[in-house]
C-alpha cells in the first residue's frame, strides 16, 4: 500500500501501523475501475476506494511524475462479522467474498438482507460480496484471504506472506522486472544490446584491429584508383601539348598502368586478408553464442519450455545466431568500408573541384529521399513476402503432420486450395517486389547518369575555359558514379541493423532468464536417502489464480507403494512433477526424508527420483543408449537385465538390430507400449530410491502390465513407489491409495479402507468391476496386441 | 547405483546350464540340449549386432522363449563356437564390399556399382542419410531398397578413389 494512502487512512482515524496486511485492488463492488485499498488489523477489515492520478511534480529541482491519491469511500467491517474470506474467480475478474458467521453474531453490520426466513441455511447464502478486481490481482487477494483466515483461526498467518524479493527491480531505473525475467525492458534494449554484441568480439581484439586496418587500407586504394589511373593518365601522360619526348611518355604510361594494376592488386590482397580473418573469427563467435544459448536453456525449468513455442526456441539457437553472424560478417565490415569510402570520395571530389562537389551535394538529398522512399516500399513488400512464406511453411508442416486426419476426412482438395491461396499471395508479393525493383533502380541509375551529364556540362565549360584539366573532369565523373554505391548501401543498412539487433535481443533474453527453480546455495547433503515422501499442505498453480493442487497433505513411508487415483485433470501428474521438482510448490512443501526438496541439491534429488511419465521421449540413438541414459557407464548385462525387468527384452530381441536399433526421430517406429517399456527400463536402470510411475503401463495389455508389476514388486524392496493410474488393477499392490479430486485429497488409506468408506474410490471400483463383468466372455483387454506379440517375425 | 546387477530378473546364462550342448539336428539346423530338455531347433540373436557381435547372444526356442544368453563367444569351446558362428553367419548374412566402382543418382535413388570379391553387383540405395550407416569401428553398413545389407569393413582402408566417391553421401 502506498504511503500516501496510509496517510489518508490515518486521517480517517485508523492506526495504520497496526495493519497486518494491505493490498491494492483496481475495482469496486460494481466492477467499475477504481483504486481500492484493502487491509486488515486486529479489529476489522478495511476497504477504501478512491482515485489515483499521475501529476507532474517538482522534486529537488527535477520534474517528475508522481501519483496523487484521494480517498472517496471507506468501509470498515468488524472482524467478528466475517467468518472467512474467499475469492471467486470469473473469466477476467474475481470477487472477494466474505462468508458470514452463523446467524446472530453481528451479521447485520454488513447487510440486513441475508439469512433464510425458513431458518435453514443454504450453502452460499451466507456469502456477501465485498469487492471485485481484475484477474491479475487474484494472487494478492488470495493471499489476503489466506492471511486473514489464518489470523482469524489463530494460526500462524505470517507464513502466507510472500517472500520479499529484493532483486525484483531494475537497479538502474527502479522499475520492477517483468515476471520471470531479469532484464529491464526499458534499460535492457538497444544500446546495451549493441555493446554486449560487440563484447563477443572482445576476445578477438587483435584480429579485429587487423580487420579494420585492412579495411581502411583497401578502401583507401579503391578511392585513390581513379586519381591515379584517370587523372594522372590524362593530365600528365596523354595530354596534348605534352612537351616531353615520346620515350618518356611511353615509360610514364607504363608506370601509370603498373601503378594502377599494383593498387588494384593491393586492394584485392587487403580484401582477401580481411575476409580470411573474419572467416576465422566469426564461426567461433557464432559457436560461442549458440553454445551460450543452449547451455542457458539447459538451466531452465520445464515450466519455461511449456510457456514457449518450440519453434521460437529453435529459431533462437539457429536462426538468430545466424542473423547475428550474417550481420557481423557481411554488413558490419561493409558499413565501415562504405562510410570510409564515402568520406574519402567526397574529400577527393572537393579536392578536385569544390564547385562541382557542391552541385552534386545539392542533388544528393533528392537521391537519399528517393532511396528512403524505395526502402519503405521494400520493407512493406518484404514483410508481406515474409509473412506469406511463414504461413506457407506452417501450412506445409501442418499438412505433413496431419496427413492421417486429412486423409481420414478426405480433405485433400481443400488443403490444396488453401495452399494455392497462400502460395498465390506469396507469388503476388514477389511480383510486387520485382516491379518495384525494376522501376526504382533504373530511375536511380538514370538520376546518377543525368547528374553526371550536368557535371560533364559544367565541368566541360570549365575545361574549355582552361580552369580545369580533362583528367580532373574524368576522374570526377568516375567518383560521382562511385559514391552512388555507399549512398545506396547506407540507405538500407538500417534495415539489417534492426534485424540483427532484434535477433541479439532475443538471444540475450534467453541467456538472461534466471532459472525459476533456483538451487540452494548451501544445500542439505543427505548421505543416504531412505525414501520417505511427505507432502505438506501442498499448493500449486501453473498459472496464477488457477490452482491445480490445493492443500494436499499425505505421507508415504520408505519402501511403500502409493497409488494415486483420480479423474483426468485432477492434478495427479502435477503431484508427480512436484515431487521430482520439475516445478516448485506455490505453498507448502514436498519433503524427502523430512527435508524440503528445495533444500536438496538438484542433481542428488533427480538421481534418486525416477520418473516414468505419460509422454515418453526417446532420444535419437540406439535402444541401448536410451535405456542407459541415466547411467551411461552401465554395462550391457545391466541394460539387458533392466530391459527384462521392464518386459522389453523380448520385443527388443525380435528387432533385427536388437539393442542397436535406432529409435527417436527418423528411427524405428515403436508402439506406445513398447516405448513405455523402454522408458520403464530406463528408470529401473537408474535404480532410484523413489520411483514415480505416471500412467507408465497405460498403453500395455494387461498381461504385459502384470509381468512388469511382478518384476517391479521384486524391485520394490527398499524403494518407494508412487504409481498414478486410471485402471485400479494397476494399483492392486499399493500399500496406500490417495484419491485426488479437483486438486484436493479426498480419500486416503489402504484398498480395504477406501472400499469401506463407500466414497469416490468405491464408486470407481464398482464402475470398473462392472465393466469387467460385462466384458467377461467377450475377450480381454489388449488381446489383439498380444496376438501380434506372439506372431513370430 | 551401487549394486551391479538388478535383483529379481530371470537372467539365465549359458554357464547356468552346465549340461548345455549345441548340436546340429538331422536336417542340419542348430539344436540345443540343456536342463534335461531337447530343443530341436534354436535361433540365435545378437543383442549388439554392430558393436559387439561376439557378446550377448540370445538363444531362443521355436516358441520365442529365451533359453539362455551366451555372454561371450570367446568363453566357449572351439567346436561349439564354430557351430554358433556358422549359425550366426546365416542369420546375419552380410556380404563384404571390396570396391565401389561408380555411384549414380537417378530420381533420388543411388545406384552403387560395387565389387563383392570377384562378384560385381549394383546396389540401389534410397535415403542415403539413413541407409549408409557408419558404425563405430569405422565400418560402413549399406542397406539397399530391398533391405539387403552389405558391409564395408573399414572405410579407412578403402582405396582413395572409392572413398572420395562415397564421401558426399556419408553423414
Coordinates of C-alpha atoms in Angstrom, one line a residue, chain A residues 607 624 630-631 636-638 640-642 644-645 649-650 653-660 662 666 684-687 711 714-715 790 792-793, chain B residues 1-12 45-52 56 58 60 63-64 66 69 71 91-92 130 133 136 149:
Chain A
X607 CA 19.4 -39.1 -9.2
X624 CA 20.6 -49.5 -25.5
X630 CA 20.5 -42.3 -16.7
X631 CA 23.6 -44.4 -16.2
X636 CA 25.3 -54.4 -21.4
X637 CA 24.4 -57.1 -18.8
X638 CA 22.7 -54.4 -16.7
X640 CA 19.6 -56.3 -20.6
X641 CA 18.6 -57.1 -17.0
X642 CA 16.7 -53.8 -16.8
X644 CA 14.0 -57.9 -18.9
X645 CA 12.5 -56.4 -15.7
X649 CA 13.8 -57.7 -23.7
X650 CA 11.7 -60.0 -25.8
X653 CA 15.4 -59.1 -29.4
X654 CA 12.9 -59.6 -32.2
X655 CA 14.0 -56.4 -33.9
X656 CA 16.7 -57.2 -36.5
X657 CA 19.3 -54.9 -34.9
X658 CA 18.1 -55.8 -31.3
X659 CA 19.6 -53.3 -28.8
X660 CA 21.2 -51.4 -31.6
X662 CA 17.9 -46.8 -33.9
X666 CA 13.8 -41.0 -38.1
X684 CA 14.9 -49.3 -13.5
X685 CA 18.5 -49.0 -14.6
X686 CA 18.7 -45.6 -12.8
X687 CA 17.8 -47.6 -9.7
X711 CA 9.3 -57.6 -11.6
X714 CA 10.7 -57.6 -6.7
X715 CA 12.5 -54.3 -7.2
X790 CA 3.1 -63.9 -30.3
X792 CA 6.9 -64.8 -34.8
X793 CA 8.6 -62.2 -37.1
Chain B
X1 CA 23.5 -47.1 -8.2
X2 CA 25.8 -49.3 -6.2
X3 CA 24.7 -52.8 -7.0
X4 CA 26.0 -54.1 -10.2
X5 CA 23.0 -56.2 -11.3
X6 CA 19.4 -55.6 -10.9
X7 CA 17.8 -58.0 -8.5
X8 CA 14.9 -60.2 -9.4
X9 CA 15.4 -60.7 -13.1
X10 CA 15.5 -64.2 -14.6
X11 CA 18.8 -64.0 -16.2
X12 CA 20.0 -67.3 -17.4
X45 CA 20.1 -63.4 -31.9
X46 CA 22.7 -60.8 -31.2
X47 CA 21.9 -58.1 -28.7
X48 CA 24.6 -55.9 -30.2
X49 CA 24.9 -56.9 -33.8
X50 CA 27.2 -54.0 -34.7
X51 CA 29.3 -53.0 -31.8
X52 CA 29.8 -56.3 -30.1
X56 CA 25.4 -61.3 -25.6
X58 CA 20.4 -64.9 -27.0
X60 CA 15.7 -68.7 -28.4
X63 CA 8.1 -70.7 -29.2
X64 CA 10.1 -67.4 -28.9
X66 CA 14.6 -67.2 -24.4
X69 CA 22.2 -65.9 -23.1
X71 CA 27.6 -63.9 -22.7
X91 CA 21.2 -65.1 -39.8
X92 CA 23.5 -62.1 -40.1
X130 CA 19.8 -43.5 -43.1
X133 CA 25.4 -46.0 -41.8
X136 CA 31.7 -47.1 -34.5
X149 CA 22.7 -55.4 -46.2

